[in-house]
C-alpha positions as a Markdown table, in Angstrom:
| # | Residue | x | y | z |
|---|---|---|---|---|
| 1 | Met | 64.0 | -28.2 | 8.5 |
| 2 | Phe | 62.9 | -25.1 | 6.6 |
| 3 | Ala | 62.2 | -27.0 | 3.4 |
| 4 | Ile | 60.2 | -29.7 | 5.3 |
| 5 | Arg | 58.1 | -27.0 | 7.0 |
| 6 | Arg | 57.3 | -25.3 | 3.8 |
| 7 | Ala | 56.3 | -28.6 | 2.2 |
| 8 | Leu | 54.0 | -29.4 | 5.1 |
| 9 | Gln | 52.4 | -26.0 | 4.8 |
| 10 | Arg | 51.6 | -26.6 | 1.2 |
| 11 | Cys | 50.1 | -30.0 | 1.7 |
| 12 | Thr | 47.3 | -31.5 | 3.8 |
| 13 | Leu | 46.8 | -35.0 | 4.9 |
| 14 | Thr | 43.7 | -36.7 | 3.4 |
| 15 | Ala | 42.6 | -40.0 | 4.6 |
| 16 | Ala | 41.4 | -42.8 | 2.3 |
| 17 | Pro | 40.2 | -46.1 | 3.6 |
| 18 | Val | 42.2 | -49.2 | 2.4 |
| 19 | Leu | 41.3 | -52.8 | 3.1 |
| 20 | Lys | 44.2 | -54.8 | 4.5 |
| 21 | Phe | 43.8 | -58.2 | 6.1 |
| 22 | Gly | 40.1 | -57.6 | 6.1 |
| 23 | Arg | 40.4 | -54.5 | 8.3 |
| 24 | Pro | 40.0 | -50.9 | 7.1 |
| 25 | Gln | 43.3 | -49.1 | 7.2 |
| 26 | Val | 44.0 | -45.3 | 6.5 |
| 27 | Ala | 46.4 | -44.1 | 3.8 |
| 28 | Phe | 47.6 | -40.5 | 3.7 |
| 29 | Asn | 48.0 | -38.5 | 0.5 |
| 30 | Leu | 50.2 | -35.4 | 0.5 |
| 31 | Gln | 48.6 | -33.9 | -2.6 |
| 32 | Gln | 46.0 | -31.3 | -1.8 |
| 33 | Gln | 47.0 | -27.6 | -1.4 |
| 34 | Ala | 46.9 | -26.3 | 2.2 |
| 35 | Arg | 45.4 | -23.0 | 3.3 |
| 36 | Pro | 48.3 | -20.5 | 3.8 |
| 37 | Met | 49.0 | -19.5 | 7.3 |
| 38 | Ser | 48.9 | -15.7 | 8.1 |
| 39 | Asn | 50.9 | -14.0 | 10.8 |
| 40 | Thr | 48.7 | -10.8 | 10.7 |
| 41 | Lys | 45.1 | -10.1 | 11.7 |
| 42 | Asp | 43.2 | -7.2 | 10.1 |
| 43 | Asp | 39.7 | -6.5 | 11.5 |
| 44 | Gly | 39.1 | -3.4 | 9.3 |
| 45 | Gln | 40.1 | -1.0 | 12.0 |
| 46 | Phe | 43.5 | -2.1 | 13.2 |
| 47 | Lys | 46.2 | -4.5 | 11.9 |
| 48 | Thr | 48.0 | -6.7 | 14.5 |
| 49 | Trp | 50.8 | -9.2 | 14.3 |
| 50 | Lys | 51.5 | -12.6 | 15.9 |
| 51 | Pro | 54.2 | -12.2 | 18.5 |
| 52 | Leu | 56.9 | -13.9 | 16.5 |
| 53 | Ala | 59.3 | -11.3 | 17.8 |
| 54 | Pro | 59.2 | -9.1 | 20.9 |
| 55 | Thr | 58.7 | -6.0 | 18.7 |
| 56 | Leu | 55.6 | -7.4 | 17.1 |
| 57 | Arg | 53.8 | -8.1 | 20.4 |
| 58 | Gln | 52.6 | -4.5 | 20.9 |
| 59 | Arg | 52.6 | -3.5 | 17.3 |
| 60 | Arg | 49.3 | -2.1 | 16.1 |
| 61 | Met | 48.7 | -0.1 | 12.9 |
| 62 | Val | 45.6 | 1.4 | 11.3 |
| 63 | Ser | 44.1 | -0.9 | 8.7 |
| 64 | Arg | 44.8 | 0.0 | 5.1 |
| 65 | Lys | 42.5 | -2.5 | 3.4 |
| 66 | Asp | 40.5 | 0.2 | 1.6 |
| 67 | Leu | 43.5 | 2.1 | 0.3 |
| 68 | His | 45.2 | 1.8 | -3.1 |
| 69 | Lys | 47.8 | -1.0 | -3.1 |
| 70 | Gly | 50.0 | 0.5 | -5.9 |
| 71 | Gly | 52.1 | 3.6 | -6.1 |
| 72 | Pro | 51.1 | 7.3 | -6.6 |
| 73 | Ile | 50.7 | 9.2 | -9.8 |
| 74 | Arg | 54.3 | 10.0 | -10.7 |
| 75 | Lys | 53.6 | 13.5 | -12.1 |
| 76 | Leu | 51.8 | 14.5 | -8.8 |
| 77 | Thr | 54.9 | 13.8 | -6.7 |
| 78 | Val | 58.4 | 15.3 | -6.2 |
| 79 | Ala | 61.5 | 13.7 | -4.7 |
| 80 | Lys | 62.2 | 14.5 | -1.1 |
| 81 | Arg | 65.9 | 15.3 | -0.5 |
| 82 | Arg | 66.9 | 14.9 | 3.1 |
| 83 | Thr | 69.6 | 16.7 | 5.1 |
| 84 | Gly | 69.9 | 14.6 | 8.2 |
| 85 | Gly | 69.1 | 17.6 | 10.4 |
| 86 | Arg | 72.2 | 19.6 | 9.1 |
| 87 | Asn | 72.3 | 23.1 | 7.8 |
| 88 | Asn | 74.5 | 24.5 | 4.9 |
| 89 | Thr | 77.6 | 24.4 | 7.1 |
| 90 | Gly | 77.1 | 20.7 | 8.0 |
| 91 | Arg | 76.2 | 21.3 | 11.7 |
| 92 | Ile | 73.3 | 19.6 | 13.3 |
| 93 | Thr | 70.5 | 22.1 | 13.8 |
| 94 | Cys | 67.6 | 19.6 | 14.3 |
| 95 | Arg | 68.5 | 16.7 | 16.5 |
| 96 | His | 67.3 | 13.1 | 16.3 |
| 97 | Arg | 66.9 | 13.1 | 12.5 |
| 98 | Gly | 68.6 | 10.9 | 9.9 |
| 99 | Gly | 68.3 | 7.8 | 7.8 |
| 100 | Gly | 64.9 | 6.3 | 6.9 |
| 101 | Val | 63.5 | 5.0 | 3.7 |
| 102 | Lys | 63.3 | 7.1 | 0.6 |
| 103 | Arg | 60.0 | 9.1 | 0.1 |
| 104 | Arg | 58.3 | 11.1 | -2.6 |
| 105 | Ile | 56.2 | 14.2 | -1.6 |
| 106 | Arg | 52.6 | 14.1 | -2.8 |
| 107 | Leu | 51.5 | 17.4 | -4.2 |
| 108 | Val | 48.2 | 17.9 | -2.4 |
| 109 | Asp | 45.9 | 20.7 | -3.6 |
| 110 | Phe | 45.1 | 22.8 | -0.5 |
| 111 | Lys | 43.7 | 25.8 | -2.4 |
| 112 | Arg | 40.9 | 23.8 | -4.2 |
| 113 | Ser | 40.6 | 26.6 | -6.8 |
| 114 | Glu | 39.5 | 24.4 | -9.7 |
| 115 | Pro | 35.7 | 24.7 | -10.2 |
| 116 | Gly | 33.4 | 22.0 | -11.5 |
| 117 | Pro | 32.5 | 18.4 | -10.3 |
| 118 | Gln | 35.4 | 16.1 | -9.6 |
| 119 | Gln | 35.1 | 12.3 | -9.0 |
| 120 | Val | 37.0 | 10.4 | -6.4 |
| 121 | Val | 39.1 | 7.7 | -8.1 |
| 122 | Arg | 40.7 | 6.1 | -5.1 |
| 123 | Leu | 42.1 | 6.6 | -1.6 |
| 124 | Glu | 45.8 | 6.5 | -1.1 |
| 125 | Tyr | 48.4 | 6.3 | 1.8 |
| 126 | Asp | 50.7 | 9.3 | 2.1 |
| 127 | Pro | 54.0 | 8.8 | 4.0 |
| 128 | Gly | 54.4 | 12.5 | 4.4 |
| 129 | Arg | 51.3 | 13.1 | 6.6 |
| 130 | Thr | 49.1 | 11.2 | 9.1 |
| 131 | Ala | 45.9 | 11.7 | 7.1 |
| 132 | His | 44.9 | 9.8 | 3.9 |
| 133 | Ile | 44.7 | 11.5 | 0.6 |
| 134 | Ala | 42.2 | 11.1 | -2.3 |
| 135 | Leu | 42.9 | 11.1 | -6.0 |
| 136 | Ile | 40.2 | 13.0 | -7.8 |
| 137 | Lys | 39.6 | 13.4 | -11.5 |
| 138 | His | 37.8 | 16.4 | -13.1 |
| 139 | Met | 34.7 | 15.2 | -14.8 |
| 140 | Asn | 35.0 | 17.8 | -17.6 |
| 141 | Thr | 38.7 | 18.2 | -18.2 |
| 142 | Gly | 40.0 | 14.9 | -16.9 |
| 143 | Ala | 42.7 | 16.6 | -14.8 |
| 144 | Leu | 44.0 | 14.6 | -11.8 |
| 145 | Ser | 44.9 | 16.0 | -8.4 |
| 146 | Tyr | 45.3 | 15.0 | -4.7 |
| 147 | Ile | 43.2 | 16.4 | -1.9 |
| 148 | Leu | 42.9 | 15.5 | 1.8 |
| 149 | Ala | 40.5 | 12.7 | 2.2 |
| 150 | Pro | 37.6 | 13.5 | 4.7 |
| 151 | Ala | 36.3 | 10.7 | 6.9 |
| 152 | Gly | 33.7 | 8.7 | 5.1 |
| 153 | Leu | 34.7 | 9.7 | 1.6 |
| 154 | Lys | 34.4 | 6.7 | -0.8 |
| 155 | Pro | 35.7 | 6.0 | -4.4 |
| 156 | Gly | 33.1 | 7.2 | -6.9 |
| 157 | Ser | 31.9 | 10.1 | -4.8 |
| 158 | Val | 31.7 | 13.5 | -6.4 |
| 159 | Val | 33.2 | 16.6 | -4.8 |
| 160 | Gln | 33.2 | 20.2 | -5.9 |
| 161 | Ser | 34.9 | 23.6 | -5.1 |
| 162 | Tyr | 33.2 | 26.9 | -5.1 |
| 163 | Met | 36.3 | 29.0 | -4.5 |
| 164 | Lys | 37.0 | 30.3 | -8.0 |
| 165 | Val | 33.4 | 31.3 | -8.7 |
| 166 | His | 33.4 | 33.3 | -5.5 |
| 167 | Leu | 36.8 | 34.9 | -6.5 |
| 168 | Glu | 35.6 | 35.9 | -9.9 |
| 169 | Asn | 32.5 | 37.6 | -8.3 |
| 170 | Ala | 34.8 | 39.4 | -5.9 |
| 171 | Gln | 37.1 | 40.7 | -8.7 |
| 172 | Ala | 34.1 | 41.9 | -10.7 |
| 173 | Lys | 33.0 | 44.0 | -7.8 |
| 174 | Asp | 36.3 | 45.9 | -7.7 |
| 175 | Val | 36.3 | 47.0 | -11.4 |
| 176 | Asp | 34.3 | 50.2 | -10.9 |
| 177 | Asp | 36.1 | 52.5 | -8.5 |
| 178 | Val | 33.8 | 55.5 | -9.0 |
| 179 | Ile | 31.0 | 54.1 | -6.8 |
| 180 | Ser | 30.9 | 55.6 | -3.3 |
| 181 | Ala | 31.9 | 53.5 | -0.3 |
| 182 | Val | 28.3 | 53.3 | 1.0 |
| 183 | Glu | 26.9 | 52.1 | -2.3 |
| 184 | Arg | 29.8 | 49.6 | -2.6 |
| 185 | Gln | 29.1 | 48.1 | 0.8 |
| 186 | Glu | 25.4 | 47.8 | 0.0 |
| 187 | Met | 26.2 | 46.0 | -3.3 |
| 188 | Glu | 28.6 | 43.7 | -1.6 |
| 189 | Ala | 26.1 | 42.8 | 1.1 |
| 190 | Ala | 23.4 | 42.1 | -1.5 |
| 191 | Ser | 25.6 | 40.0 | -3.7 |
| 192 | Val | 27.0 | 38.0 | -0.8 |
| 193 | Lys | 23.5 | 37.4 | 0.5 |
| 194 | Ala | 22.6 | 36.1 | -2.9 |
| 195 | Asp | 25.6 | 33.8 | -2.9 |
| 196 | Ile | 24.6 | 32.4 | 0.5 |
| 197 | Thr | 21.0 | 31.7 | -0.5 |
| 198 | Ser | 22.1 | 30.2 | -3.9 |
| 199 | Lys | 22.2 | 26.5 | -4.3 |
| 200 | Val | 25.5 | 25.3 | -2.8 |
| 201 | Asn | 25.9 | 21.7 | -1.9 |
| 202 | Ile | 27.0 | 21.4 | 1.7 |
| 203 | Glu | 28.3 | 17.9 | 1.3 |
| 204 | Leu | 31.3 | 15.9 | 2.4 |
| 205 | Gly | 34.5 | 17.0 | 0.7 |
| 206 | Asn | 33.1 | 20.2 | -0.9 |
| 207 | Cys | 35.3 | 23.4 | -0.6 |
| 208 | Met | 33.8 | 26.9 | -0.3 |
| 209 | Pro | 34.3 | 30.2 | 1.5 |
| 210 | Leu | 33.4 | 30.4 | 5.2 |
| 211 | Lys | 30.6 | 32.9 | 4.3 |
| 212 | Met | 28.7 | 30.1 | 2.4 |
| 213 | Ile | 28.9 | 27.5 | 5.2 |
| 214 | Pro | 26.0 | 27.2 | 7.7 |
| 215 | Ile | 26.9 | 27.9 | 11.4 |
| 216 | Gly | 27.7 | 24.7 | 13.4 |
| 217 | Thr | 29.1 | 22.8 | 10.4 |
| 218 | Thr | 32.2 | 20.6 | 11.0 |
| 219 | Ile | 35.0 | 21.7 | 8.7 |
| 220 | His | 38.7 | 21.1 | 8.0 |
| 221 | Asn | 41.5 | 22.4 | 5.8 |
| 222 | Ile | 40.8 | 26.0 | 6.8 |
| 223 | Gly | 42.7 | 29.0 | 5.3 |
| 224 | Leu | 44.1 | 31.9 | 7.1 |
| 225 | Gln | 44.1 | 34.4 | 4.2 |
| 226 | Pro | 41.3 | 35.3 | 1.8 |
| 227 | Phe | 41.4 | 32.9 | -1.2 |
| 228 | Gly | 44.6 | 31.3 | 0.2 |
| 229 | Arg | 45.5 | 27.7 | 0.8 |
| 230 | Gly | 44.2 | 25.7 | 3.7 |
| 231 | Gln | 46.5 | 25.7 | 6.8 |
| 232 | Leu | 44.4 | 24.7 | 9.8 |
| 233 | Ala | 42.9 | 21.3 | 10.8 |
| 234 | Arg | 44.9 | 19.1 | 8.3 |
| 235 | Ser | 46.2 | 16.2 | 10.3 |
| 236 | Ala | 44.5 | 12.9 | 10.9 |
| 237 | Gly | 41.2 | 13.2 | 12.7 |
| 238 | Ala | 41.3 | 17.0 | 12.9 |
| 239 | Ser | 38.3 | 19.2 | 12.5 |
| 240 | Ala | 36.9 | 22.6 | 13.6 |
| 241 | Gln | 33.4 | 24.0 | 14.1 |
| 242 | Leu | 32.1 | 27.1 | 12.6 |
| 243 | Leu | 30.6 | 29.3 | 15.4 |
| 244 | Tyr | 29.9 | 32.6 | 13.5 |
| 245 | Thr | 30.0 | 33.9 | 10.0 |
| 246 | Ala | 28.8 | 37.0 | 8.1 |
| 247 | Pro | 28.7 | 38.4 | 4.6 |
| 248 | Thr | 31.8 | 40.5 | 5.2 |
| 249 | Gly | 34.4 | 40.7 | 7.9 |
| 250 | Leu | 35.6 | 37.9 | 10.1 |
| 251 | Ala | 34.2 | 34.5 | 11.0 |
| 252 | Gln | 34.9 | 32.6 | 14.2 |
| 253 | Ile | 35.8 | 28.9 | 14.5 |
| 254 | Lys | 36.5 | 26.6 | 17.4 |
| 255 | Leu | 39.5 | 24.3 | 17.0 |
| 256 | Met | 39.9 | 20.9 | 18.6 |
| 257 | Ser | 42.3 | 22.4 | 21.2 |
| 258 | Gly | 39.5 | 24.6 | 22.5 |
| 259 | Glu | 40.9 | 27.8 | 20.9 |
| 260 | Ile | 38.4 | 30.2 | 19.3 |
| 261 | Arg | 39.9 | 32.1 | 16.5 |
| 262 | Arg | 38.9 | 34.8 | 14.0 |
| 263 | Ile | 39.2 | 33.9 | 10.3 |
| 264 | Pro | 38.4 | 36.0 | 7.2 |
| 265 | Val | 35.0 | 35.0 | 5.7 |
| 266 | Asp | 36.6 | 34.7 | 2.2 |
| 267 | Ala | 39.0 | 32.0 | 3.5 |
| 268 | Cys | 38.5 | 28.5 | 2.2 |
| 269 | Ala | 37.2 | 25.5 | 4.2 |
| 270 | Thr | 36.2 | 21.9 | 3.4 |
| 271 | Ile | 33.2 | 20.1 | 4.8 |
| 272 | Gly | 33.8 | 17.2 | 7.1 |
| 273 | Gln | 36.5 | 15.8 | 9.4 |
| 274 | Val | 39.9 | 14.6 | 8.2 |
| 275 | Ser | 40.2 | 10.8 | 7.7 |
| 276 | Asn | 42.3 | 8.3 | 9.7 |
| 277 | Ala | 41.1 | 9.3 | 13.1 |
| 278 | Asn | 42.5 | 6.1 | 14.7 |
| 279 | His | 46.1 | 7.2 | 13.9 |
| 280 | Lys | 46.5 | 8.3 | 17.6 |
| 281 | His | 46.0 | 4.7 | 18.7 |
| 282 | Glu | 48.9 | 3.3 | 16.6 |
| 283 | Lys | 51.8 | 1.6 | 18.3 |
| 284 | Leu | 55.0 | 1.1 | 16.3 |
| 285 | Gly | 56.2 | -1.7 | 18.6 |
| 286 | Gly | 60.0 | -1.3 | 18.3 |
| 287 | Ala | 62.8 | 1.1 | 17.7 |
| 288 | Gly | 63.4 | -0.2 | 14.1 |
| 289 | Ala | 60.1 | 1.2 | 13.0 |
| 290 | Arg | 61.1 | 4.7 | 14.2 |
| 291 | Arg | 64.5 | 4.4 | 12.4 |
| 292 | Arg | 62.7 | 3.5 | 9.1 |
| 293 | Arg | 60.7 | 6.7 | 9.5 |
| 294 | Gly | 63.9 | 8.8 | 9.8 |
| 295 | Trp | 64.1 | 9.2 | 13.5 |
| 296 | Arg | 67.4 | 8.6 | 15.5 |
| 297 | Pro | 67.7 | 7.8 | 19.2 |
| 298 | Thr | 67.2 | 10.5 | 21.9 |
| 299 | Val | 69.8 | 10.7 | 24.6 |
| 300 | Arg | 68.7 | 11.8 | 28.1 |
| 301 | Gly | 70.3 | 15.0 | 29.4 |
| 302 | Thr | 71.2 | 13.4 | 32.8 |
| 303 | Ala | 73.3 | 10.9 | 30.9 |
| 304 | Met | 75.5 | 13.6 | 29.3 |
| 305 | Asn | 78.4 | 15.6 | 30.6 |
| 306 | Thr | 78.2 | 19.0 | 32.2 |
| 307 | His | 79.2 | 21.0 | 29.1 |
| 308 | Asp | 76.7 | 19.0 | 26.9 |
| 309 | His | 73.5 | 19.6 | 28.8 |
| 310 | Pro | 72.2 | 21.6 | 31.8 |
| 311 | His | 71.2 | 18.3 | 33.4 |
| 312 | Gly | 74.5 | 16.6 | 32.8 |
| 313 | Gly | 77.4 | 16.0 | 35.2 |
| 314 | Gly | 77.3 | 15.3 | 38.9 |
| 315 | Arg | 77.4 | 12.0 | 40.8 |
| 316 | Gly | 74.5 | 9.7 | 40.3 |
| 317 | Lys | 71.2 | 10.7 | 38.8 |
| 318 | Ser | 71.2 | 14.3 | 39.7 |
| 319 | Lys | 69.9 | 17.3 | 37.7 |
| 320 | Gly | 72.0 | 19.9 | 39.5 |
| 321 | Asn | 68.9 | 21.3 | 41.4 |
| 322 | Lys | 67.5 | 22.8 | 38.2 |
| 323 | His | 64.1 | 22.8 | 36.7 |
| 324 | Pro | 63.8 | 20.7 | 33.5 |
| 325 | Arg | 65.4 | 22.6 | 30.6 |
| 326 | Ser | 66.3 | 22.2 | 27.0 |
| 327 | Pro | 70.0 | 21.8 | 25.9 |
| 328 | Trp | 70.0 | 25.6 | 25.4 |
| 329 | Gly | 68.7 | 26.4 | 28.9 |
| 330 | Lys | 65.1 | 27.2 | 28.0 |
| 331 | Leu | 62.4 | 25.9 | 30.4 |
| 332 | Ala | 61.0 | 22.7 | 29.1 |
| 333 | Lys | 57.9 | 22.3 | 31.2 |
| 334 | Gly | 55.5 | 25.2 | 31.7 |
| 335 | Gly | 57.9 | 28.0 | 30.7 |
| 336 | Lys | 56.5 | 30.9 | 28.7 |
| 337 | Thr | 57.9 | 31.4 | 25.2 |
| 338 | Arg | 55.6 | 34.1 | 23.7 |
| 339 | Asn | 56.0 | 37.8 | 24.4 |
| 340 | Ser | 52.8 | 39.1 | 22.6 |
| 341 | Lys | 49.3 | 37.9 | 22.1 |
| 342 | Asn | 47.7 | 37.1 | 18.7 |
| 343 | Pro | 44.9 | 39.6 | 18.0 |
| 344 | Met | 43.0 | 37.0 | 15.9 |
| 345 | Val | 42.6 | 34.7 | 18.9 |
| 346 | Val | 39.4 | 35.3 | 20.8 |
| 347 | Arg | 40.0 | 32.7 | 23.5 |
| 348 | Gly | 43.1 | 30.7 | 23.9 |
| 349 | Arg | 43.2 | 27.0 | 24.4 |
| 350 | Pro | 43.0 | 25.7 | 28.0 |
| 351 | Arg | 46.4 | 25.4 | 29.7 |
| 352 | Arg | 47.5 | 23.7 | 32.8 |
């Protein structure tokens, strides 16, 4: 049956009139190639499947039509060695981990310290993060590197980093230690003002210190230390808004959670929003997709014994008259876990 079905898919029936007994008859020729049948539908935004199996009925993944179909640059990756959630003694310290397909970690450049124009070669899928990455090539040296792909970035676009130029200017200011503190502050303010008013391209994908970015700009890949790597707003669809900046001191940004935070003005930031914003609408469809990503099943606490979980034991579906807790007795819903406040947070995120 399978062979007959494949043969019918490859062929189409073409009718040709044949005269027989003075009446036109129809003869069928199984010769022409048929159009292949597809079990998927990709509208450019999401990819869906025909419900050939129960797990495919609800499966919905972000479209990857515009991404590179091949593998990554080998020298820009390292092998990922997994532990299955075990520590050096072999005991499970991180539950629900194990298995999954093999991966290679893409070495993404979060510091963006290389100056000069760099051209986007292609956009790629990264299994280690929710956002897409972009392969860029330096137009002068030809060096290749990976960066986080902002939303709207296209192959052929040119991006640039102004971090190293700013770092060299800052190091040159600290050479002469004989100048008084007042004179030094005046010189720094004047030089920084010149940097801000200089021609800096505020374009998608460009990286620069916060002091060079206009107020109200949407940014991502934000650093926490001066001239350090980006650490905030790096996942799919993430972004922040610059509320305040100055030549020296601390800038203020507003994160997507609603938190307002102080950041050094010499920290890096990239213009734009992170790509793949539709990642939050994905549906894996079945448990097998989770297993292939390295996740193992989660067992409910009420299904365990008394010595295995605070919710375990008892007759029927009872929790032992306790508030929801973790396996180690910590409150799982609404319990406070912080003892001190972060001095860099101006206003915390809204909480329930």
